[in-house]
Coordinates of C-alpha atoms in Angstrom, one line a residue:
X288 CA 36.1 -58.5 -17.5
X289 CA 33.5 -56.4 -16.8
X290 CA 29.9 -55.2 -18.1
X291 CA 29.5 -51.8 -19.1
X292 CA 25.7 -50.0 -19.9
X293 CA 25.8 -47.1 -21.8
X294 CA 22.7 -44.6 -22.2
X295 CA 22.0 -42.3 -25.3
X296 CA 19.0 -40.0 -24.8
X297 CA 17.8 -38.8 -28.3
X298 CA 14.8 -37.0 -29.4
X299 CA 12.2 -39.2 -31.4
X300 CA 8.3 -39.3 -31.5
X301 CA 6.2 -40.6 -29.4
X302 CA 6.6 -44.3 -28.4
X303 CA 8.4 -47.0 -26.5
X304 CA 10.3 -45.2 -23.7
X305 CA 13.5 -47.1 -24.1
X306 CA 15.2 -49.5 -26.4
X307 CA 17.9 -52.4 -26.3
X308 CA 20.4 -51.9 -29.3
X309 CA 23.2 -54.1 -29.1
X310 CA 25.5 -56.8 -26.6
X311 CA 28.7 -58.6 -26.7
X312 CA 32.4 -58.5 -26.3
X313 CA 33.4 -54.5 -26.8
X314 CA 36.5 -52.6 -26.0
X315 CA 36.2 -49.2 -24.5
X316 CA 38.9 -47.1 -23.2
X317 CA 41.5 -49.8 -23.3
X318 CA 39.4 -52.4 -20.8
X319 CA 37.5 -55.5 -22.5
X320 CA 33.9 -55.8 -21.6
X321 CA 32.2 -58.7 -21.6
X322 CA 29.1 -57.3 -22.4
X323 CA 27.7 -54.2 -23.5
X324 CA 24.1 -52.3 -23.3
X325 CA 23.5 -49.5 -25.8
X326 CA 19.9 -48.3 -24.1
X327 CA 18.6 -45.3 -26.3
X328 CA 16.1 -43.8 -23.9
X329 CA 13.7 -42.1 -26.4
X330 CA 12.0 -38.6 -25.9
X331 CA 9.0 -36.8 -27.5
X332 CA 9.5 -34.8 -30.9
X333 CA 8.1 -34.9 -34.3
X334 CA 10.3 -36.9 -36.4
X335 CA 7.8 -39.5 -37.0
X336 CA 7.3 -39.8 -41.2
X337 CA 10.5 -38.1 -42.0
X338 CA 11.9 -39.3 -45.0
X339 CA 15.8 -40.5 -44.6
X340 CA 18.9 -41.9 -46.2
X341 CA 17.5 -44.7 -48.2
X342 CA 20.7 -46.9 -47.3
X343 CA 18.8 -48.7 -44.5
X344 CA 15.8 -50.3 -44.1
X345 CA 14.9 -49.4 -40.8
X346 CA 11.2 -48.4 -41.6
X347 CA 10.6 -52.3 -42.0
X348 CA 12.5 -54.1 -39.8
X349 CA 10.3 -56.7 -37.0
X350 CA 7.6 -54.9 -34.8
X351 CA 8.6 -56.9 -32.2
X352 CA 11.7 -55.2 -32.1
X353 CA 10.4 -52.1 -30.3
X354 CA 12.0 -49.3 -32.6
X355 CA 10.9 -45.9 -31.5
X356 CA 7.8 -44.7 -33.4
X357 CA 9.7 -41.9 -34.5
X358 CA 12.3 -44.1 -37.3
X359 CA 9.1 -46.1 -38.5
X360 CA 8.7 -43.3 -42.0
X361 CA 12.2 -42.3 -42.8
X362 CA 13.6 -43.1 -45.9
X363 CA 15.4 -40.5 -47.6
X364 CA 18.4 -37.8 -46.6
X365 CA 15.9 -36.1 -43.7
X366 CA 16.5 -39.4 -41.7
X367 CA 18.1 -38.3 -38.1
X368 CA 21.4 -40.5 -37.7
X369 CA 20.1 -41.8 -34.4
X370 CA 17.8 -44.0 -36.7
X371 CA 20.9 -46.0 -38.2
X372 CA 21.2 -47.3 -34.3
X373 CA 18.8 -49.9 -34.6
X374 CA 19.5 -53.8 -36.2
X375 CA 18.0 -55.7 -38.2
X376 CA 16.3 -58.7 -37.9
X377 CA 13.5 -59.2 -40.9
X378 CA 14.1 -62.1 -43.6
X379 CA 13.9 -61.6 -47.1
X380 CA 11.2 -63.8 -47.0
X381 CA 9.5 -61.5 -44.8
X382 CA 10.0 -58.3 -46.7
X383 CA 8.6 -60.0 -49.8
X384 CA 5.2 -60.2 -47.9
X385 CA 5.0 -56.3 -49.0
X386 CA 2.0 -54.8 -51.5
X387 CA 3.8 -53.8 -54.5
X388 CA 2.1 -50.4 -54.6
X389 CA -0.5 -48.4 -52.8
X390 CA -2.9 -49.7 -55.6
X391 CA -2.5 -53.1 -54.6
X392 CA -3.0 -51.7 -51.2
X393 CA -6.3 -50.8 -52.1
X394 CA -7.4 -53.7 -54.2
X395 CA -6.5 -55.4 -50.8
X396 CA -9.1 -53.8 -48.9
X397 CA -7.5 -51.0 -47.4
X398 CA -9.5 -48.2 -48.8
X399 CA -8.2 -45.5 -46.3
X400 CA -5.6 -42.7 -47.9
X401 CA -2.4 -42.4 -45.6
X402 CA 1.1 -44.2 -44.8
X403 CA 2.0 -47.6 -45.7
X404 CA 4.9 -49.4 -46.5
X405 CA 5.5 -50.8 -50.3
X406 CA 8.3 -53.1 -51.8
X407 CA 8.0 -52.4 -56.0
X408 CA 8.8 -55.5 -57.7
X409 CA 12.2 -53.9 -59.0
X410 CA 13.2 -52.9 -55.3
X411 CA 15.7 -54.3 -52.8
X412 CA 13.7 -53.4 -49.5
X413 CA 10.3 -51.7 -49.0
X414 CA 10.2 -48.2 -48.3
X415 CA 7.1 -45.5 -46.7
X416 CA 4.9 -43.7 -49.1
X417 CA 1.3 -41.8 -48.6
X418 CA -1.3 -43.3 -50.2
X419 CA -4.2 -41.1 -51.6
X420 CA -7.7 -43.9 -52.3
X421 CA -10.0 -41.2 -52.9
X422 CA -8.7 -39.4 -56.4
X423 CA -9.8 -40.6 -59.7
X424 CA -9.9 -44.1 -58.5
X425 CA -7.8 -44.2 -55.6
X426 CA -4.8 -46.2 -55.4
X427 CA -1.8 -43.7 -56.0
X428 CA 1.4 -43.5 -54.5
X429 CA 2.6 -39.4 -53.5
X430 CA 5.9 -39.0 -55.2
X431 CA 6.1 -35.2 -54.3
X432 CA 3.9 -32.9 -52.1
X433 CA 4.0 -29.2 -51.8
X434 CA 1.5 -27.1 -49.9
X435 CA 3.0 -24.6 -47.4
X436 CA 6.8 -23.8 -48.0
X437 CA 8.1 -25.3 -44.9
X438 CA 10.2 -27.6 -47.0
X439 CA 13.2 -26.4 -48.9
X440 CA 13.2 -27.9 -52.4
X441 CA 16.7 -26.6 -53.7
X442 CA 18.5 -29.5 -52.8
X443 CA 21.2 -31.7 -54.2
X444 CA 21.4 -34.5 -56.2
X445 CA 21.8 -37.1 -53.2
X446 CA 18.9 -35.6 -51.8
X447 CA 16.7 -35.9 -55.0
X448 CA 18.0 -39.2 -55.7
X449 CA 16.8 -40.6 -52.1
X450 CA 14.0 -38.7 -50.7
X451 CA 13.9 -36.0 -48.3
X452 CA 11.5 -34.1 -46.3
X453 CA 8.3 -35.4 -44.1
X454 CA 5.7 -37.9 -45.5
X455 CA 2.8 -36.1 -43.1
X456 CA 3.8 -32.7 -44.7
X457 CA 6.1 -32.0 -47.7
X458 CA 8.4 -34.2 -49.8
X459 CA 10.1 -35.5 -52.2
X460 CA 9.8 -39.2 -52.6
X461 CA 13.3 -40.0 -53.8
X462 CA 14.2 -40.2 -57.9
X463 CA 15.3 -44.2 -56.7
X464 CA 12.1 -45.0 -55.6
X465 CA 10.2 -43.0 -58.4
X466 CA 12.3 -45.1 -60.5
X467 CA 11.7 -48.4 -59.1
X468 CA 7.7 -47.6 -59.2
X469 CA 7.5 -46.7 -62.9
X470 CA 10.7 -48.6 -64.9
X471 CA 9.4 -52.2 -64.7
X472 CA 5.6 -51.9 -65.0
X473 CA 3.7 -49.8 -66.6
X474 CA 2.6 -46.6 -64.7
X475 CA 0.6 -43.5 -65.0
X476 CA 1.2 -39.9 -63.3
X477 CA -1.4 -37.8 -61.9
X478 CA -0.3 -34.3 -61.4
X479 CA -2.3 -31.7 -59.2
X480 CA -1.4 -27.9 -59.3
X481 CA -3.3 -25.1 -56.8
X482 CA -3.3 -21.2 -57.5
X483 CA -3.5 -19.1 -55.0
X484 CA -7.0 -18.7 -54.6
X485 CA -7.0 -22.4 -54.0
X486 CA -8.2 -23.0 -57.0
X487 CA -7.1 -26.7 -58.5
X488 CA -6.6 -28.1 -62.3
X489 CA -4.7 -31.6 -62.9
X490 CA -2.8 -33.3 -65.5
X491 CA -3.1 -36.8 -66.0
X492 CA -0.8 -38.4 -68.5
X493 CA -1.6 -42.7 -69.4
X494 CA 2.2 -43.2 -69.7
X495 CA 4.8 -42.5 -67.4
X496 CA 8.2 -44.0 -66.2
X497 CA 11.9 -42.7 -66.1
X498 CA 15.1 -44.2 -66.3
X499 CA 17.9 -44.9 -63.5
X500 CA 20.9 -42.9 -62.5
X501 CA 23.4 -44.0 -65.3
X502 CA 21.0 -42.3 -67.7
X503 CA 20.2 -39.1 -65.1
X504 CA 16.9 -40.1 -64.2
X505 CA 15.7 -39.3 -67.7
X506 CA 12.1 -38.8 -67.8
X507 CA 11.3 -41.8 -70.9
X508 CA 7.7 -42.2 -71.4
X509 CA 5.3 -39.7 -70.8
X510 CA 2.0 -39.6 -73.2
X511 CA -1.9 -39.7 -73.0
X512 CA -2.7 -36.4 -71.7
X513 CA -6.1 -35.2 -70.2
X514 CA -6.9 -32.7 -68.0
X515 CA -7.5 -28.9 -66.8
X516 CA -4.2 -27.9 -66.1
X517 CA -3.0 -28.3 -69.6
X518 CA 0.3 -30.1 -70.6
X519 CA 3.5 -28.7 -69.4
X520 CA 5.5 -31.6 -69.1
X521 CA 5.5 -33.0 -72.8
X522 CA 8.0 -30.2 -73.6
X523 CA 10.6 -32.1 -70.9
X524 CA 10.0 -35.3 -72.8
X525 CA 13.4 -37.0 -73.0
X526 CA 15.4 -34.8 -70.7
X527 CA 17.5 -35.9 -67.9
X528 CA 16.9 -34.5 -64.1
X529 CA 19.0 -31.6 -63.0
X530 CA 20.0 -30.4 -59.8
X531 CA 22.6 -27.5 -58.8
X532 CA 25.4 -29.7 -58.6
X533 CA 24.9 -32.1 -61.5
X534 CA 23.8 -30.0 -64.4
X535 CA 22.2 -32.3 -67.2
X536 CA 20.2 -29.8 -68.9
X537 CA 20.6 -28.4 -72.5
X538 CA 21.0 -24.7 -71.7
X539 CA 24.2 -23.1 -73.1
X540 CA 23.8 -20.3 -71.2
X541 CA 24.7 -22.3 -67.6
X542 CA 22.6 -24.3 -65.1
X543 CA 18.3 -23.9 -65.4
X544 CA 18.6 -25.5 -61.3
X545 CA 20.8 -23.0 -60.0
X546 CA 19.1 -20.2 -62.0
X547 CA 15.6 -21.3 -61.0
X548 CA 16.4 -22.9 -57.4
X549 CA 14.9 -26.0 -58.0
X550 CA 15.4 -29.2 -59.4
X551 CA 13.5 -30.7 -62.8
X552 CA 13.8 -32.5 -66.1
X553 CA 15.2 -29.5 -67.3
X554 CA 15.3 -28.6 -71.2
X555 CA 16.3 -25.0 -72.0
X556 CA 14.9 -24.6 -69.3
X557 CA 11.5 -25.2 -68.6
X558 CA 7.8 -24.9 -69.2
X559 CA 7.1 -26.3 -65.8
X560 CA 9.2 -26.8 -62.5
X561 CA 7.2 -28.1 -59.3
X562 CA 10.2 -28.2 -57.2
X563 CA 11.4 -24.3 -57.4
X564 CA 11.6 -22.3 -54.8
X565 CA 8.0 -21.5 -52.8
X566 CA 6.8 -17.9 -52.9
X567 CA 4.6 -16.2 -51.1
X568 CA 3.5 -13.5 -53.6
X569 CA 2.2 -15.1 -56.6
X570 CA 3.2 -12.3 -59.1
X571 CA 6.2 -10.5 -58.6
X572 CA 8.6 -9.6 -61.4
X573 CA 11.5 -10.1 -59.7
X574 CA 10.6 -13.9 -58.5
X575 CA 9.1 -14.7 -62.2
X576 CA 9.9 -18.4 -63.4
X577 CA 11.3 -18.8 -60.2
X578 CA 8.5 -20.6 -58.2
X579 CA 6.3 -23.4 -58.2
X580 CA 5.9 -23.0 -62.2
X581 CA 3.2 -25.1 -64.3
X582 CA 3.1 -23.0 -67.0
X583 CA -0.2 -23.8 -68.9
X584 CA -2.5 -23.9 -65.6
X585 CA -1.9 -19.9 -64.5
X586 CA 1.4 -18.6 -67.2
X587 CA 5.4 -18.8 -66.6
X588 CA 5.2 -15.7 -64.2
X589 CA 2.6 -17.4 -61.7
X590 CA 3.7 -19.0 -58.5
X591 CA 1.8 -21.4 -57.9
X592 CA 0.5 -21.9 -54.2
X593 CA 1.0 -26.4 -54.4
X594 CA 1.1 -29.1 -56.2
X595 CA 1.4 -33.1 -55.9
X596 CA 3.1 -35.4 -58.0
X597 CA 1.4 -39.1 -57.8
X598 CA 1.9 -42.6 -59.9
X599 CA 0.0 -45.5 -59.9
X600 CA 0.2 -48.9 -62.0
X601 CA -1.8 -49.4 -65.2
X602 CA -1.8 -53.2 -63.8
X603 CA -2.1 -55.2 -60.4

């Protein structure tokens, strides 16, 4: 028999220059090795903080392991497939040893907003989420993040339901996780909108949680309003989400996603939508209802220059 070494040279961020994958008995080409050496020799790039297919739970797995830098933030559909490469070898026991949310983060003593990793008490595996500690408090978990338009937002269901984009720039945190956060304890939801003058108003609502997939996601609880963006969310109260391929809204007149490329917790249709499509021009007849929309803060025809969607537990 003999031993065979293969090399894979991918593009990831910044870190260890090479590492080990795999060894054992493989057959390649008809000849039985007796060992083989998968060595992914690891370049610089920027996919640190992407968020990837939710399937794995690379993000977590041993330090000690040496996984390239650039897999440690991935959890949703952005997740390059070179990331899926890597075992694992962390215990449930281990896992379990993760803050429930970034509030709990906080009470802990880490008082510094930015990345960490959380398990919810309702999830499987812990996943990556940006932690902002400085806002009304502190302690809240980024579900979605908008600021410049270098993410597209019109996306499937898959990619609702699991994440997608970059945790260091925009996303969406995944409908799954969002789920997980708010279903089993009770949560609130702090919602920031900017014009484009930069000028910022919020929503904060005491209640908040949605259901899981069989019921679409359905956004269940949502009360105690207070802010200066006003309230456009109580009129999706009840609805389930909607994207362009799975179309749970209550228009007659065809799909509110496809029409307003973006998904929501469409009604018929909407008074807000934070996940349209990003526009540069903030009034424009032909691109009305079509942007970020929050309709009480600036009026249905104003695209909105950003917003951020963030949850945090009533309770510890």
């Amino acid at each position: 028999m003999i031993s065979v070494a293969i090399i894979i040279l991918v593009y990831a961020a910044v870190g260890e220059n090479a590492v080990n994958v795999s060894r054992g008995f493989y057959t390649i080409n008809g000849l039985q090795a007796s060992s083989l050496d998968i060595k992914i020799e690891v370049k610089p790039n920027t996919l640190k903080n992407y968020l990837g297919d939710s399937k794995t739970d690379l993000l977590y797995r041993n330090e000690r392991n040496s996984i390239p830098e650039g897999c440690k933030n991935f959890i949703g559909t952005s997740k390059p497939s070179l990331c899926f490469l890597f075992p694992s070898t962390k215990s449930a026991e281990v896992l379990n040893t993760y803050p429930r949310s970034c509030r709990e983060i906080q009470k802990n003593g880490n008082i510094k907003s930015g990345i960490y990793k959380i398990k919810p008490r309702a999830s499987s595996k812990p996943f990556a989420v940006l932690c902002d500690m400085v806002i009304q408090g502190g302690g809240w978990t980024h579900i979605q993040k908008r600021y410049d338009g270098s993410q597209d937002f019109d996306k499937l269901w898959r990619d609702y339901k699991f994440g997608f984009g970059h945790l260091e720039r925009e996303f969406w945190l995944g409908l799954e996780n969002i789920y997980q956060m708010t279903a089993f304890e009770p949560s609130e939801l702090l919602v920031e909108v900017t014009d484009g003058i930069n000028k910022t108003g919020y929503a904060h609502y005491g209640s908040f949680a949605i259901t899981g997939e069989k019921d679409g996601y359905r956004l269940n609880v949502l009360s105690g309003y207070s802010g200066t963006a006003g309230d456009s969310l109580i009129e999706h109260l009840n609805s389930q989400f909607s994207t362009s391929d799975v179309d749970q809204d209550q228009n007659p007149s065809g799909s509110c996603a496809i029409m307003f490329e973006g998904a929501w917790w469409y009604r018929n249709c909407h008074d807000s939508c934070l996940n349209g499509k990003y526009q540069n021009l903030v009034l424009l007849s032909s691109l009305k209802y079509h942007g970020i929309m929050w309709s009480s803060f600036r009026g249905k025809e104003y695209n909105l220059s950003g917003s951020r969607m963030m949850v945090r537990p009533i309770r510890i």
